[in-house]
CSV table of C-alpha atoms in Angstrom, one decimal:
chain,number,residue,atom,x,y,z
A,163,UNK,CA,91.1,105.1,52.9
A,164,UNK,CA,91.0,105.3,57.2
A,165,UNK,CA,93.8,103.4,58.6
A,166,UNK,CA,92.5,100.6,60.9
A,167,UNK,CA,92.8,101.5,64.7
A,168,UNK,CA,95.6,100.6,66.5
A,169,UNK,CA,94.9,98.1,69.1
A,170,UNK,CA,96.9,97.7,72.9
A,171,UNK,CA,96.3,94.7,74.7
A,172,UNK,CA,96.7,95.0,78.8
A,173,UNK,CA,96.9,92.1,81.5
A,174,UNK,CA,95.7,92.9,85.0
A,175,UNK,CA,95.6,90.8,88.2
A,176,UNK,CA,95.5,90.9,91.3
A,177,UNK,CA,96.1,89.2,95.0
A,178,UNK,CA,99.0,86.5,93.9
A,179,UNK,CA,99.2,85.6,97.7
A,180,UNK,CA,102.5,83.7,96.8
A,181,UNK,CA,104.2,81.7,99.5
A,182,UNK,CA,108.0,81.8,99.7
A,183,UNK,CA,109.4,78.7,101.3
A,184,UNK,CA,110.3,81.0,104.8
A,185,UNK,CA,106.6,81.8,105.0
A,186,UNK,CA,105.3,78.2,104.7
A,187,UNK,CA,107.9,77.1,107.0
A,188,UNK,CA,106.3,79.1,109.6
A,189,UNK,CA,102.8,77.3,108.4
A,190,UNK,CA,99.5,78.7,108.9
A,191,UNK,CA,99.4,79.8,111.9
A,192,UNK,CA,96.2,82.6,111.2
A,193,UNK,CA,94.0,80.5,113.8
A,194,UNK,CA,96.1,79.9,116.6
A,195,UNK,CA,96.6,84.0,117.2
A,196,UNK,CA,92.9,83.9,117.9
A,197,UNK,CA,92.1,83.8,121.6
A,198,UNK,CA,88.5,83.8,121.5
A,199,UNK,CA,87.0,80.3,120.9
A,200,UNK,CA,83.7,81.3,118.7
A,201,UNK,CA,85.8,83.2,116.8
A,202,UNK,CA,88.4,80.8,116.4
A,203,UNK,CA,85.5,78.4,114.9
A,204,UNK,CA,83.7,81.1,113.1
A,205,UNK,CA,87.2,81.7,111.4
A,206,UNK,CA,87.7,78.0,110.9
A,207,UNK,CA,84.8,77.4,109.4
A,208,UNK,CA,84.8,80.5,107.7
A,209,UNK,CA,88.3,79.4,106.0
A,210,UNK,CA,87.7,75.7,105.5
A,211,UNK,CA,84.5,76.2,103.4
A,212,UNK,CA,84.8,79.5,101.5
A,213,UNK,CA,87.6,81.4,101.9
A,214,UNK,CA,90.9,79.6,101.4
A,215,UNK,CA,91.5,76.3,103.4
A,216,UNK,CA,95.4,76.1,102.8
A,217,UNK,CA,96.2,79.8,101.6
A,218,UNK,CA,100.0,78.2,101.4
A,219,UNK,CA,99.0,75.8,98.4
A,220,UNK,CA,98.5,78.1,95.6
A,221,UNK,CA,101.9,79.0,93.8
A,222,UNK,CA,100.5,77.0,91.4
A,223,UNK,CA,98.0,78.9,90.0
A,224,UNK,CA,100.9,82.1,89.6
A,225,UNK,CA,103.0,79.4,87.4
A,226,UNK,CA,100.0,78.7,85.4
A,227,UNK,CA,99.4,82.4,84.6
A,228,UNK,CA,102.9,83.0,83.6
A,229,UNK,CA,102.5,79.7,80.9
A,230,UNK,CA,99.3,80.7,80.0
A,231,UNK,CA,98.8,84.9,79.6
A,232,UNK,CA,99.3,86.3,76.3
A,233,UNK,CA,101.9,88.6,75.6
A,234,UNK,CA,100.9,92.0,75.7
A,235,UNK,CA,101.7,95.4,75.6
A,236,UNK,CA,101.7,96.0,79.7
A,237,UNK,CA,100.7,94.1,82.9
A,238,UNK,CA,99.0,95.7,85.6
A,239,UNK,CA,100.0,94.0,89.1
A,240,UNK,CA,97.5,95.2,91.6
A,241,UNK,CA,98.7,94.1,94.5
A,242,UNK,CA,99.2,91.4,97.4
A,243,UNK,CA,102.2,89.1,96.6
A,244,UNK,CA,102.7,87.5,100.0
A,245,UNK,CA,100.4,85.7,102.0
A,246,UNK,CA,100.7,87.8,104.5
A,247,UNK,CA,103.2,86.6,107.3
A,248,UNK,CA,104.1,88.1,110.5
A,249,UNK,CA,101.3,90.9,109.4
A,250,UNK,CA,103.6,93.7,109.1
A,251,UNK,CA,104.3,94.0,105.5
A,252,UNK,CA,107.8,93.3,103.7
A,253,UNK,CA,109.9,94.4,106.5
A,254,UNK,CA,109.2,91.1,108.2
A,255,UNK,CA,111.8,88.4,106.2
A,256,UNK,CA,108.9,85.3,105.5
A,257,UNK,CA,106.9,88.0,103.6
A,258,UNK,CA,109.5,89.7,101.8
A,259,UNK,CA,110.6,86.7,100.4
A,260,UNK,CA,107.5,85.9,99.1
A,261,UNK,CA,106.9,89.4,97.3
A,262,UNK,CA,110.8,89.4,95.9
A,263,UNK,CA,110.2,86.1,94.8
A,264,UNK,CA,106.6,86.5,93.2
A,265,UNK,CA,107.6,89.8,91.5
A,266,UNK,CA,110.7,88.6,90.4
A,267,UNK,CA,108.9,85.6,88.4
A,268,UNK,CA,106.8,88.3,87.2
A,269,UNK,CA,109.4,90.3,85.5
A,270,UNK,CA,111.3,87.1,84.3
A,271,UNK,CA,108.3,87.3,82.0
A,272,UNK,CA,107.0,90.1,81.3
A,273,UNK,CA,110.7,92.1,82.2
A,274,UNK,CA,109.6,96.3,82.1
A,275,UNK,CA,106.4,95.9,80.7
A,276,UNK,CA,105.4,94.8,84.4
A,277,UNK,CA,103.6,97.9,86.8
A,278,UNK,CA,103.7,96.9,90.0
A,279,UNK,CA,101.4,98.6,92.9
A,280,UNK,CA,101.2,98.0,96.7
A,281,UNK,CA,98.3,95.7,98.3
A,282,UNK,CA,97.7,95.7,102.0
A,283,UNK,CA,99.9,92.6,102.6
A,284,UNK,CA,103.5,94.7,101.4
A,285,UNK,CA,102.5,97.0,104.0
A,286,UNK,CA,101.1,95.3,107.0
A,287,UNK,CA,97.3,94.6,107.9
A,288,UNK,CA,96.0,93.5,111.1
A,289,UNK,CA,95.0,89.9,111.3
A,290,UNK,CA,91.0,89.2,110.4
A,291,UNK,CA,90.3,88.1,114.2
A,292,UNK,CA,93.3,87.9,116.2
A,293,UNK,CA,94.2,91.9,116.1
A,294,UNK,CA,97.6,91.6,115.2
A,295,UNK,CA,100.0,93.5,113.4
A,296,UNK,CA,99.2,96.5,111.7
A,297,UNK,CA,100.8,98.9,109.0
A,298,UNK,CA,104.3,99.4,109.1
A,299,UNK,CA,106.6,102.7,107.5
A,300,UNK,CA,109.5,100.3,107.4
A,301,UNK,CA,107.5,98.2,105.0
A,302,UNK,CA,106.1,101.1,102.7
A,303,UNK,CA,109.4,102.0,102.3
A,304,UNK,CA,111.2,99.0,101.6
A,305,UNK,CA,108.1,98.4,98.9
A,306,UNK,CA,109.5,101.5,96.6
A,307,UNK,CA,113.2,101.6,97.8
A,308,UNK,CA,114.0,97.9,97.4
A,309,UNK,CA,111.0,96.0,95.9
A,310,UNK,CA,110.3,98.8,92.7
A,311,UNK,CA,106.7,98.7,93.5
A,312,UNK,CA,105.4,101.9,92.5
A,313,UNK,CA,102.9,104.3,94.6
A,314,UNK,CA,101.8,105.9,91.6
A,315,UNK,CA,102.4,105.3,87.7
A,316,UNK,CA,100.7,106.2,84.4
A,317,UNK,CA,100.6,105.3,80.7
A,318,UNK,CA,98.7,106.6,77.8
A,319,UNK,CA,98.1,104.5,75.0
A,320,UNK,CA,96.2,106.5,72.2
A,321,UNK,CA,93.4,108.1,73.7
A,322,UNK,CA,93.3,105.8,76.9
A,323,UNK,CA,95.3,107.4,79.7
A,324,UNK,CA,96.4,104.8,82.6
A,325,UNK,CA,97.1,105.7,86.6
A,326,UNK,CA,98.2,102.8,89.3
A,327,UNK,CA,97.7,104.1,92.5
A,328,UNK,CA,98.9,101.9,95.5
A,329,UNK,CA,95.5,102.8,98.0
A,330,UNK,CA,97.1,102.1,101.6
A,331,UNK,CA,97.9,106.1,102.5
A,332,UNK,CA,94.6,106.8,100.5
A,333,UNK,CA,92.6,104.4,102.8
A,334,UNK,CA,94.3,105.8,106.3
A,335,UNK,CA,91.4,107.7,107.7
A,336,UNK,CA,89.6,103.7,107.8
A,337,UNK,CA,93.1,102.0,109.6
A,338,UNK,CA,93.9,104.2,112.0
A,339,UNK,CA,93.6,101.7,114.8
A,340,UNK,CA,96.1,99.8,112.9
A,341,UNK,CA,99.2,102.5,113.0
A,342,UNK,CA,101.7,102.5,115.5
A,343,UNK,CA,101.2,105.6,117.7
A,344,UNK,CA,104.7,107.1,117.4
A,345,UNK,CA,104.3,106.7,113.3
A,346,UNK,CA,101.0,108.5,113.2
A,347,UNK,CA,102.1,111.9,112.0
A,348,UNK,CA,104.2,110.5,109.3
A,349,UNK,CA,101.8,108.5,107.9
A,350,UNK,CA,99.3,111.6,107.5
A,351,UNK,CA,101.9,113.5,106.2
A,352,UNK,CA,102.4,110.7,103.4
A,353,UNK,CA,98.8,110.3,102.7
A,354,UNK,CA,98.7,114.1,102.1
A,355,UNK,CA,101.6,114.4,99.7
A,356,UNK,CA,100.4,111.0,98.3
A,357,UNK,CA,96.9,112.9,97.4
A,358,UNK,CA,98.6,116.1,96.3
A,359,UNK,CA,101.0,113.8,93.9
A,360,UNK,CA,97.8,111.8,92.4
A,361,UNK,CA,96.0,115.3,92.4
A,362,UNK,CA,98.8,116.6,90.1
A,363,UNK,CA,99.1,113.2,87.8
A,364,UNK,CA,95.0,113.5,87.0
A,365,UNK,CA,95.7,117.7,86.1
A,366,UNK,CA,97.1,116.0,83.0
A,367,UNK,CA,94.4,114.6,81.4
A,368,UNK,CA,93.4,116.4,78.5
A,369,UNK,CA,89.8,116.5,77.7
A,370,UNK,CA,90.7,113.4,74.7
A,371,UNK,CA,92.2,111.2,77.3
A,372,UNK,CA,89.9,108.4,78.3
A,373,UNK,CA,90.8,107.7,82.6
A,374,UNK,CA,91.7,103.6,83.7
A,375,UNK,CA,92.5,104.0,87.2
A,376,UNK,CA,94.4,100.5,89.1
A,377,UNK,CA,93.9,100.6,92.6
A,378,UNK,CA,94.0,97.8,94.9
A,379,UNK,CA,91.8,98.5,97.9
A,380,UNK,CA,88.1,99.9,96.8
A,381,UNK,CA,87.8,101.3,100.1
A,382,UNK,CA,90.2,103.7,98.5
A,383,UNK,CA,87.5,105.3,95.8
A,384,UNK,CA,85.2,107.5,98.2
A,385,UNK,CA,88.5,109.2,99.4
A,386,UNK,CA,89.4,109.8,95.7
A,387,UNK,CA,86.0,111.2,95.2
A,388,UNK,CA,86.9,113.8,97.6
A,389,UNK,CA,89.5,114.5,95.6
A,390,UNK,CA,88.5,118.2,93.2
A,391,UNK,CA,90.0,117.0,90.1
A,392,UNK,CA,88.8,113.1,90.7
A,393,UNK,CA,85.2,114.6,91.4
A,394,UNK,CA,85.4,116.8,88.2
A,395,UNK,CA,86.2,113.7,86.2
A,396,UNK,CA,83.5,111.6,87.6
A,397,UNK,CA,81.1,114.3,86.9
A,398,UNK,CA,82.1,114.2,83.7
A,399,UNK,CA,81.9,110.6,82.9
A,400,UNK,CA,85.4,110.5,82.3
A,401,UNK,CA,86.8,107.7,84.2
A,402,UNK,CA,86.1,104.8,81.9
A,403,UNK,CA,87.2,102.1,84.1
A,404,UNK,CA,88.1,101.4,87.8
A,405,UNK,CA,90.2,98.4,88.3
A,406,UNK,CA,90.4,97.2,91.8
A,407,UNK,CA,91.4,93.3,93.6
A,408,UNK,CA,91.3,92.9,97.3
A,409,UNK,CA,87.9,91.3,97.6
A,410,UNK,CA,89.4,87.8,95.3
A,411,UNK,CA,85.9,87.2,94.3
A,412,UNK,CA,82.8,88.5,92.6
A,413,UNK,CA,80.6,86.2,95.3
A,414,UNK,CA,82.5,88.9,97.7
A,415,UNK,CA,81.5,91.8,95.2
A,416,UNK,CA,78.6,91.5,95.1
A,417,UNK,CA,77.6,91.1,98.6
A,418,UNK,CA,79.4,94.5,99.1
A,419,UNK,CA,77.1,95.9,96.9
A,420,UNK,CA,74.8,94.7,98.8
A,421,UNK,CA,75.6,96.0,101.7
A,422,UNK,CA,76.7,99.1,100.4
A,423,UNK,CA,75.0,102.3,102.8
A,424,UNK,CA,75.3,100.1,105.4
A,425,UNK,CA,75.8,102.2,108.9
A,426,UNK,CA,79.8,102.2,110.6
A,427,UNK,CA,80.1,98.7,113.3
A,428,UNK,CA,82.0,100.8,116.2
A,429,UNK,CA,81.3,97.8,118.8
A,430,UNK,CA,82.3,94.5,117.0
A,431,UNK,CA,86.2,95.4,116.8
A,432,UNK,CA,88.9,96.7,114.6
A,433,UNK,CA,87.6,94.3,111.1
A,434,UNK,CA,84.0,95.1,111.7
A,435,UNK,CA,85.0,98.8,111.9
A,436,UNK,CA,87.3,98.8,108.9
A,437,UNK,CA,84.6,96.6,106.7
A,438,UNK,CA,81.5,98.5,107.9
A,439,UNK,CA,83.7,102.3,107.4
A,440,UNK,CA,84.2,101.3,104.1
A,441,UNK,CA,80.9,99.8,102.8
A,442,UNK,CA,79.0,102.9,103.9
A,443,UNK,CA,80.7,104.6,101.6
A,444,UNK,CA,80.7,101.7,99.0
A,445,UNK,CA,77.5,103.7,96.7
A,446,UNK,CA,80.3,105.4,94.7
A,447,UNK,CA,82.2,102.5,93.4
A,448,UNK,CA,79.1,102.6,90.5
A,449,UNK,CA,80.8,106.2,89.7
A,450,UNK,CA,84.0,105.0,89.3
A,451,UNK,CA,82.7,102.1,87.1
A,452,UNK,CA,84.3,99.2,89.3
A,453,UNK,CA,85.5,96.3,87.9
A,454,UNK,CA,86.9,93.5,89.9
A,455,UNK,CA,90.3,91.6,88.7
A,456,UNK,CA,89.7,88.3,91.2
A,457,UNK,CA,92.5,87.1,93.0
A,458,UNK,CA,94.3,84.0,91.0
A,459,UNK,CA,92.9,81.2,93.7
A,460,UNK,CA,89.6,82.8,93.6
A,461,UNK,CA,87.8,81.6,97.0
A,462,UNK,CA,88.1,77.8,98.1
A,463,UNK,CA,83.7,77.6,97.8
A,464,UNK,CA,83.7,78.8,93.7
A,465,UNK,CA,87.5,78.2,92.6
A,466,UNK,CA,86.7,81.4,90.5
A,467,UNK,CA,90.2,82.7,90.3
A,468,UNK,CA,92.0,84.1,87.0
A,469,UNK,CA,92.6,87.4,85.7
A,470,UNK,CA,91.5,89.9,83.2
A,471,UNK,CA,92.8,91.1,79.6
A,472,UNK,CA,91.5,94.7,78.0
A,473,UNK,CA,91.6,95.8,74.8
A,474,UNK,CA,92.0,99.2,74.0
A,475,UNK,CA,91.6,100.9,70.7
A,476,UNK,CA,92.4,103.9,69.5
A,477,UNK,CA,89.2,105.0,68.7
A,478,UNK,CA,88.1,105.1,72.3
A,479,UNK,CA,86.5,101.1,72.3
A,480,UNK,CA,87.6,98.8,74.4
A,481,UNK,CA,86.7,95.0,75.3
A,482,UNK,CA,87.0,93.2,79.0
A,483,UNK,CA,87.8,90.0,79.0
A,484,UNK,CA,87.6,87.4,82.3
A,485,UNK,CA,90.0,85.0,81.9
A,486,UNK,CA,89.8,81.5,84.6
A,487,UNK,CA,92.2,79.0,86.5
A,488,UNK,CA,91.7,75.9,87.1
A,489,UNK,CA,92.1,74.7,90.5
C-alpha cells in the first residue's frame, strides 16, 4: 500500500513597508524633496489616488498577518521592511529601526523558520521624483552583519529545492546612476562574486529537484538568464516557480507585462531609465514562471494586499494560494 505524500506548507510575502516610530517622526516628507512643481502634483496625485496616500499607516496590516497566517513549515520574507527613510538603506537610524523592528516581530513568530532577503529599501533607492539617495555598502553590510538578512539561502523539501536570492547586486548594471562614485568598484566586485556564489548554489540541483526561486526585484530575472546554469534550467523547464514582490500589486503586474519590449527612456531621468531598462527586458519573466507575492497594503486604489501560501508535495504537485487583508 503507497504511503500518502508528504505535504510542506510555505508562507511568502513581501514589501512589509513597516514604520518605526523614528521614521514616522520624520513624517512623510517624499513630496517636499521634489523641486519640480508638475512633478510634485503628478506624484501627489499619483500617491493620493493609487499608490499609498499615508505609506506611514500600515503596521496594521503586518499585526494582522502575524494573528492570522498559518503555521507552517518556512516563511519566505522577500523583502522591504522599512518605508524607506532618508533613502539610503539601514545605515540611516529611522530606517533601521523599522527593519529591526519589523523583522524582529517576524521571528517572535515564526522564530528560525523565518528567511529573510534584502529589498531595495535595506539598501538605499533613489527617491521616485526627487533624485535622492541612492544605494549605500554601509547598508548592504549592516543587512547580513547585523540585521541576519541573508543574500542567498536554500531549502529542499522532497523533490522541491528552494533559493532566496536578495536581487540589489544582481540588478546593478540598471542603478548605476544611483551608486556613489568612490563605491563603484566594490559594488561590481560584489555583484560578481554574488553571481559566481548563486552560480555555484544552482550546480546543485540534481536533475529530481524541482527549482522555487525568491527574489525581490523582477528586474533581477533577465540578469539571471544570463546566467549558464540559470539558462540551462530554464531551457529545461526546470524552474517551477519565480517568486518576486516589489511591484505591491497585480494592477502593477500586469501593466508591466504590458509594457514589456518596451524601448530604454534615456531622456525622462534616473526612474524612467531604471523602469524602461528593466521592462525591455521584462519578456522573460514568462520563463521564469513569475508569480507575484503583493505587498501586505496592496495599493491605496484596490486595497489588494495579502500574501501567498504554497503547498508542496512530495510527488512534485504543488497548490498557490492568494491570501487578502483587509484594509
Amino acid at each position: 500500500m503507497s504511503q500518502p505524500s508528504r505535504k510542506h506548507h510555505i508562507l511568502i510575502a513581501s514589501d512589509f513597508h513597516y514604520a518605526s516610530a523614528e521614521e514616522k517622526a520624520e513624517g512623510e516628507n517624499e513630496l517636499a524633496i521634489i523641486k519640480n512643481p508638475f512633478l510634485k502634483l503628478l506624484a501627489k496625485i499619483f500617491r493620493h489616488c493609487f499608490w499609498m496616500r499615508h505609506p506611514h499607516s500600515h503596521n496594521d496590516k503586518l499585526f494582522k498577518f502575524l494573528a492570522t497566517a498559518p503555521d507552517s513549515d518556512l516563511l519566505a520574507a522577500c523583502g522591504d521592511y522599512t518605508c524607506g527613510a532618508g533613502n539610503i538603506g539601514v545605515q540611516y537610524p529611522a530606517a533601521y529601526a523599522s527593519v529591526s523592528e519589523c523583522l524582529s516581530l517576524l521571528r517572535q513568530r515564526f522564530g528560525s523558520k523565518l528567511l529573510a532577503i534584502c529589498g531595495d529599501h535595506e539598501v538605499g533607492k533613489m527617491s521616485l521624483f526627487g533624485g535622492k539617495g541612492g544605494l549605500r555598502l554601509a547598508s548592504w553590510r549592516i543587512c547580513q552583519e547585523e540585521l541576519g538578512i541573508r543574500r542567498i539561502w536554500h531549502r529542499q523539501f522532497g523533490p522541491w529545492r528552494l533559493i532566496g536570492l536578495s536581487s540589489p547586486p544582481i540588478i546593478l548594471p540598471n542603478i548605476l546612476k544611483e551608486i556613489l562614485d568612490e563605491e563603484r568598484e566594490e559594488w561590481e566586485t560584489i555583484r560578481k562574486e554574488y553571481l559566481q556564489e548563486i552560480q555555484a548554489h544552482l550546480n546543485l540541483v540534481t536533475p529530481d529537484d524541482k527549482v522555487i526561486l525568491f527574489c525581490h526585484d523582477p528586474t533581477a530575472l533577465p540578469h539571471l538568464a544570463e546566467l549558464p546554469v540559470v539558462n540551462h534550467l530554464l531551457d529545461r523547464k526546470r524552474i517551477a516557480l519565480t517568486i518576486v514582490g516589489h511591484l505591491h500589486t497585480e494592477i502593477i503586474l500586469k501593466a508591466s507585462r504590458l509594457l514589456s519590449g518596451m524601448p530604454h527612456l534615456t531622456f525622462l531621468g534616473n526612474s524612467a531609465s531604471r523602469m524602461s531598462s528593466a521592462l525591455r527586458k521584462a519578456k522573460v519573466w514568462k520563463k521564469f514562471n513569475m508569480v507575484l507575492c503583493p505587498s501586505l497594503a496592496g495599493c491605496q486604489w484596490a486595497k489588494d494586499g495579502g500574501w501567498l501560501e504554497l503547498e508542496l508535495s512530495d510527488n512534485a504537485n504543488y497548490t498557490l494560494t492568494r491570501r487578502y487583508l483587509k484594509w
